[in-house]
Amino acid sequence: MDHGAWFLVLPALIPILVLSVGPLLYGVALAFTDAQSGRTRSTQWVGTLNFQDLLHDTLFWESFRIGLLWAVGVTVPQFVLGLGLALLLNQNLRFRWLARALAIIPWAMPEVVVGIMWRLVYNPDAGILNETVRDLGLGDGRDWLTGLATALPAVTAVGIWAGMPQTTVALLAGLQNTPQELHEAAALDGAGAWRRFRTVTWPALKPVALAITALNFIWNFNSFALVYVLTGGGPGGRTRLPMLFAYEEAFRYGQFGYAAAMGCVMVAVISVLLALHLVGRLKGGEDR
């Protein structure tokens, strides 16, 4: 790359280095220290001690398990429902433009606003969900966000609702790039709707589906704001995702070095998942 090309790239490269790469490297370095809150406290190099402690931290690994359950529980329904909605919005329906606009409203809302809105929905006394349960004669309702058995399913439902639009938009774009001639040819051959989907639509949509599913899983695993607003990680840690656990260690208990080690573990896991995804994509390209 010549000097002129570097000059053109620098305006975009500098913010990435300063705001992303720099903090990442600092966080990795912090993971090997005993950094704690307090301006007068000196920071010492402790090597891999934080990682050794982390291996025996059952609370962290429990949060890791909850994070995986949350990520899978949100990502899979997001894809299934998003695919169904994308197929519907791809049809030549009346007011399709309005339906498409309404479908992306949750995507346009900040996660904090979504969390506050759904806290009102789940409100045990005046929430619309419990009011509906009472009106239908199904009981007196319950406190969805503080029940040990209902908290994780409740926040998972919100995560699905909030993230489904981006999946729908990506899949809809993939559907619109599928040549219509292939569908017409399959229909002339007598293929039904399911067979056309299996032999024409899905092969064309598969690269987009794999990419958006991988990205959704990573985004969901790293979720913070939505669950923090809804439950704060409670009750009893039932919704304490890894990011929430690291946040508490850093900013509630002041254990910056230990929290940085947690962040390194999460980055490593995400990097492995990304590498597996990329290897699968490359192998799939070679097979074709």
mmCIF file of N, CA, C and O in Angstrom, residues 45-90:
data_model
loop_
_atom_site.group_PDB
_atom_site.id
_atom_site.type_symbol
_atom_site.label_atom_id
_atom_site.label_comp_id
_atom_site.label_asym_id
_atom_site.label_seq_id
_atom_site.Cartn_x
_atom_site.Cartn_y
_atom_site.Cartn_z
ATOM 1 N N TRP A 45 2.074 -6.455 39.471
ATOM 2 C CA TRP A 45 1.984 -7.508 38.465
ATOM 3 C C TRP A 45 1.830 -8.849 39.172
ATOM 4 O O TRP A 45 2.649 -9.220 40.004
ATOM 5 N N VAL A 46 0.791 -9.620 38.848
ATOM 6 C CA VAL A 46 0.547 -10.891 39.534
ATOM 7 C C VAL A 46 0.573 -12.074 38.562
ATOM 8 O O VAL A 46 0.271 -13.204 38.952
ATOM 9 N N GLY A 47 0.925 -11.836 37.328
ATOM 10 C CA GLY A 47 0.998 -12.923 36.354
ATOM 11 C C GLY A 47 -0.369 -13.534 36.073
ATOM 12 O O GLY A 47 -1.348 -12.830 35.839
ATOM 13 N N THR A 48 -0.444 -14.843 36.151
ATOM 14 C CA THR A 48 -1.688 -15.542 35.808
ATOM 15 C C THR A 48 -2.555 -15.836 37.030
ATOM 16 O O THR A 48 -3.473 -16.662 36.954
ATOM 17 N N LEU A 49 -2.302 -15.161 38.156
ATOM 18 C CA LEU A 49 -3.036 -15.445 39.390
ATOM 19 C C LEU A 49 -4.541 -15.238 39.218
ATOM 20 O O LEU A 49 -5.350 -16.035 39.709
ATOM 21 N N ASN A 50 -4.927 -14.155 38.518
ATOM 22 C CA ASN A 50 -6.353 -13.903 38.304
ATOM 23 C C ASN A 50 -7.013 -15.024 37.521
ATOM 24 O O ASN A 50 -8.146 -15.428 37.819
ATOM 25 N N PHE A 51 -6.312 -15.551 36.532
ATOM 26 C CA PHE A 51 -6.868 -16.635 35.728
ATOM 27 C C PHE A 51 -6.940 -17.934 36.543
ATOM 28 O O PHE A 51 -7.878 -18.723 36.374
ATOM 29 N N GLN A 52 -5.960 -18.146 37.420
ATOM 30 C CA GLN A 52 -6.013 -19.321 38.280
ATOM 31 C C GLN A 52 -7.200 -19.244 39.232
ATOM 32 O O GLN A 52 -7.905 -20.240 39.449
ATOM 33 N N ASP A 53 -7.448 -18.054 39.796
ATOM 34 C CA ASP A 53 -8.607 -17.873 40.671
ATOM 35 C C ASP A 53 -9.905 -18.057 39.894
ATOM 36 O O ASP A 53 -10.890 -18.600 40.420
ATOM 37 N N LEU A 54 -9.886 -17.624 38.650
ATOM 38 C CA LEU A 54 -11.093 -17.701 37.827
ATOM 39 C C LEU A 54 -11.481 -19.153 37.536
ATOM 40 O O LEU A 54 -12.666 -19.485 37.458
ATOM 41 N N LEU A 55 -10.479 -20.028 37.402
ATOM 42 C CA LEU A 55 -10.760 -21.440 37.138
ATOM 43 C C LEU A 55 -11.562 -22.081 38.263
ATOM 44 O O LEU A 55 -12.317 -23.037 38.029
ATOM 45 N N HIS A 56 -11.423 -21.567 39.478
ATOM 46 C CA HIS A 56 -12.101 -22.146 40.628
ATOM 47 C C HIS A 56 -13.278 -21.288 41.087
ATOM 48 O O HIS A 56 -13.846 -21.560 42.153
ATOM 49 N N ASP A 57 -13.640 -20.292 40.307
ATOM 50 C CA ASP A 57 -14.750 -19.404 40.666
ATOM 51 C C ASP A 57 -16.046 -20.000 40.126
ATOM 52 O O ASP A 57 -16.403 -19.811 38.960
ATOM 53 N N THR A 58 -16.765 -20.725 40.972
ATOM 54 C CA THR A 58 -17.994 -21.388 40.523
ATOM 55 C C THR A 58 -19.072 -20.381 40.127
ATOM 56 O O THR A 58 -19.902 -20.675 39.250
ATOM 57 N N LEU A 59 -19.079 -19.204 40.749
ATOM 58 C CA LEU A 59 -20.080 -18.195 40.408
ATOM 59 C C LEU A 59 -19.882 -17.688 38.977
ATOM 60 O O LEU A 59 -20.855 -17.474 38.246
ATOM 61 N N PHE A 60 -18.611 -17.516 38.588
ATOM 62 C CA PHE A 60 -18.360 -17.053 37.221
ATOM 63 C C PHE A 60 -18.780 -18.104 36.206
ATOM 64 O O PHE A 60 -19.426 -17.792 35.196
ATOM 65 N N TRP A 61 -18.441 -19.354 36.452
ATOM 66 C CA TRP A 61 -18.790 -20.392 35.492
ATOM 67 C C TRP A 61 -20.293 -20.645 35.461
ATOM 68 O O TRP A 61 -20.844 -21.051 34.437
ATOM 69 N N GLU A 62 -20.969 -20.388 36.583
ATOM 70 C CA GLU A 62 -22.425 -20.456 36.566
ATOM 71 C C GLU A 62 -22.991 -19.334 35.698
ATOM 72 O O GLU A 62 -23.942 -19.546 34.935
ATOM 73 N N SER A 63 -22.404 -18.135 35.804
ATOM 74 C CA SER A 63 -22.848 -17.034 34.939
ATOM 75 C C SER A 63 -22.539 -17.344 33.478
ATOM 76 O O SER A 63 -23.300 -16.962 32.577
ATOM 77 N N PHE A 64 -21.445 -18.048 33.246
ATOM 78 C CA PHE A 64 -21.093 -18.450 31.884
ATOM 79 C C PHE A 64 -22.142 -19.418 31.330
ATOM 80 O O PHE A 64 -22.556 -19.314 30.171
ATOM 81 N N ARG A 65 -22.581 -20.348 32.175
ATOM 82 C CA ARG A 65 -23.614 -21.302 31.763
ATOM 83 C C ARG A 65 -24.915 -20.562 31.456
ATOM 84 O O ARG A 65 -25.588 -20.834 30.439
ATOM 85 N N ILE A 66 -25.271 -19.610 32.321
ATOM 86 C CA ILE A 66 -26.484 -18.822 32.099
ATOM 87 C C ILE A 66 -26.352 -18.005 30.818
ATOM 88 O O ILE A 66 -27.312 -17.874 30.042
ATOM 89 N N GLY A 67 -25.149 -17.483 30.562
ATOM 90 C CA GLY A 67 -24.934 -16.718 29.339
ATOM 91 C C GLY A 67 -25.124 -17.561 28.094
ATOM 92 O O GLY A 67 -25.702 -17.104 27.104
ATOM 93 N N LEU A 68 -24.658 -18.812 28.135
ATOM 94 C CA LEU A 68 -24.845 -19.706 26.989
ATOM 95 C C LEU A 68 -26.318 -20.051 26.806
ATOM 96 O O LEU A 68 -26.831 -20.084 25.680
ATOM 97 N N LEU A 69 -27.025 -20.323 27.924
ATOM 98 C CA LEU A 69 -28.459 -20.603 27.837
ATOM 99 C C LEU A 69 -29.206 -19.415 27.258
ATOM 100 O O LEU A 69 -30.092 -19.568 26.403
ATOM 101 N N TRP A 70 -28.849 -18.231 27.721
ATOM 102 C CA TRP A 70 -29.479 -17.008 27.214
ATOM 103 C C TRP A 70 -29.187 -16.818 25.733
ATOM 104 O O TRP A 70 -30.097 -16.543 24.944
ATOM 105 N N ALA A 71 -27.916 -16.979 25.341
ATOM 106 C CA ALA A 71 -27.541 -16.739 23.946
ATOM 107 C C ALA A 71 -28.246 -17.709 23.007
ATOM 108 O O ALA A 71 -28.773 -17.312 21.961
ATOM 109 N N VAL A 72 -28.275 -18.996 23.380
ATOM 110 C CA VAL A 72 -28.955 -19.991 22.536
ATOM 111 C C VAL A 72 -30.467 -19.766 22.565
ATOM 112 O O VAL A 72 -31.135 -19.813 21.521
ATOM 113 N N GLY A 73 -31.008 -19.504 23.765
ATOM 114 C CA GLY A 73 -32.444 -19.322 23.913
ATOM 115 C C GLY A 73 -32.971 -18.104 23.193
ATOM 116 O O GLY A 73 -34.161 -18.059 22.841
ATOM 117 N N VAL A 74 -32.129 -17.114 22.966
ATOM 118 C CA VAL A 74 -32.538 -15.925 22.220
ATOM 119 C C VAL A 74 -32.243 -16.086 20.731
ATOM 120 O O VAL A 74 -33.074 -15.754 19.882
ATOM 121 N N THR A 75 -31.069 -16.604 20.405
ATOM 122 C CA THR A 75 -30.629 -16.648 19.004
ATOM 123 C C THR A 75 -31.490 -17.576 18.156
ATOM 124 O O THR A 75 -31.877 -17.222 17.037
ATOM 125 N N VAL A 76 -31.795 -18.766 18.666
ATOM 126 C CA VAL A 76 -32.554 -19.743 17.865
ATOM 127 C C VAL A 76 -33.967 -19.244 17.556
ATOM 128 O O VAL A 76 -34.377 -19.219 16.385
ATOM 129 N N PRO A 77 -34.762 -18.810 18.561
ATOM 130 C CA PRO A 77 -36.088 -18.267 18.219
ATOM 131 C C PRO A 77 -36.006 -17.007 17.358
ATOM 132 O O PRO A 77 -36.882 -16.783 16.513
ATOM 133 N N GLN A 78 -34.988 -16.179 17.584
ATOM 134 C CA GLN A 78 -34.813 -15.003 16.730
ATOM 135 C C GLN A 78 -34.713 -15.407 15.269
ATOM 136 O O GLN A 78 -35.338 -14.783 14.402
ATOM 137 N N PHE A 79 -33.939 -16.441 14.998
ATOM 138 C CA PHE A 79 -33.775 -16.873 13.617
ATOM 139 C C PHE A 79 -35.062 -17.467 13.057
ATOM 140 O O PHE A 79 -35.487 -17.138 11.945
ATOM 141 N N VAL A 80 -35.695 -18.359 13.818
ATOM 142 C CA VAL A 80 -36.903 -19.032 13.332
ATOM 143 C C VAL A 80 -38.016 -18.015 13.077
ATOM 144 O O VAL A 80 -38.646 -18.006 12.002
ATOM 145 N N LEU A 81 -38.268 -17.149 14.059
ATOM 146 C CA LEU A 81 -39.323 -16.145 13.899
ATOM 147 C C LEU A 81 -38.952 -15.111 12.849
ATOM 148 O O LEU A 81 -39.813 -14.662 12.075
ATOM 149 N N GLY A 82 -37.670 -14.723 12.819
ATOM 150 C CA GLY A 82 -37.228 -13.755 11.817
ATOM 151 C C GLY A 82 -37.357 -14.303 10.410
ATOM 152 O O GLY A 82 -37.728 -13.572 9.478
ATOM 153 N N LEU A 83 -37.069 -15.597 10.244
ATOM 154 C CA LEU A 83 -37.213 -16.223 8.927
ATOM 155 C C LEU A 83 -38.671 -16.252 8.496
ATOM 156 O O LEU A 83 -39.005 -15.932 7.342
ATOM 157 N N GLY A 84 -39.545 -16.614 9.428
ATOM 158 C CA GLY A 84 -40.964 -16.629 9.098
ATOM 159 C C GLY A 84 -41.478 -15.248 8.728
ATOM 160 O O GLY A 84 -42.233 -15.085 7.751
ATOM 161 N N LEU A 85 -41.067 -14.236 9.491
ATOM 162 C CA LEU A 85 -41.505 -12.872 9.193
ATOM 163 C C LEU A 85 -40.915 -12.379 7.881
ATOM 164 O O LEU A 85 -41.592 -11.685 7.101
ATOM 165 N N ALA A 86 -39.659 -12.730 7.606
ATOM 166 C CA ALA A 86 -39.034 -12.318 6.347
ATOM 167 C C ALA A 86 -39.746 -12.940 5.154
ATOM 168 O O ALA A 86 -39.973 -12.284 4.129
ATOM 169 N N LEU A 87 -40.110 -14.224 5.273
ATOM 170 C CA LEU A 87 -40.851 -14.885 4.188
ATOM 171 C C LEU A 87 -42.197 -14.214 3.965
ATOM 172 O O LEU A 87 -42.650 -14.059 2.826
ATOM 173 N N LEU A 88 -42.843 -13.812 5.062
ATOM 174 C CA LEU A 88 -44.138 -13.138 4.940
ATOM 175 C C LEU A 88 -43.990 -11.767 4.289
ATOM 176 O O LEU A 88 -44.755 -11.412 3.380
ATOM 177 N N LEU A 89 -42.991 -11.003 4.732
ATOM 178 C CA LEU A 89 -42.799 -9.654 4.203
ATOM 179 C C LEU A 89 -42.268 -9.674 2.772
ATOM 180 O O LEU A 89 -42.294 -8.641 2.099
ATOM 181 N N ASN A 90 -41.792 -10.814 2.334
ATOM 182 C CA ASN A 90 -41.306 -10.926 0.959
ATOM 183 C C ASN A 90 -42.448 -11.175 -0.037
ATOM 184 O O ASN A 90 -42.237 -11.120 -1.253
#
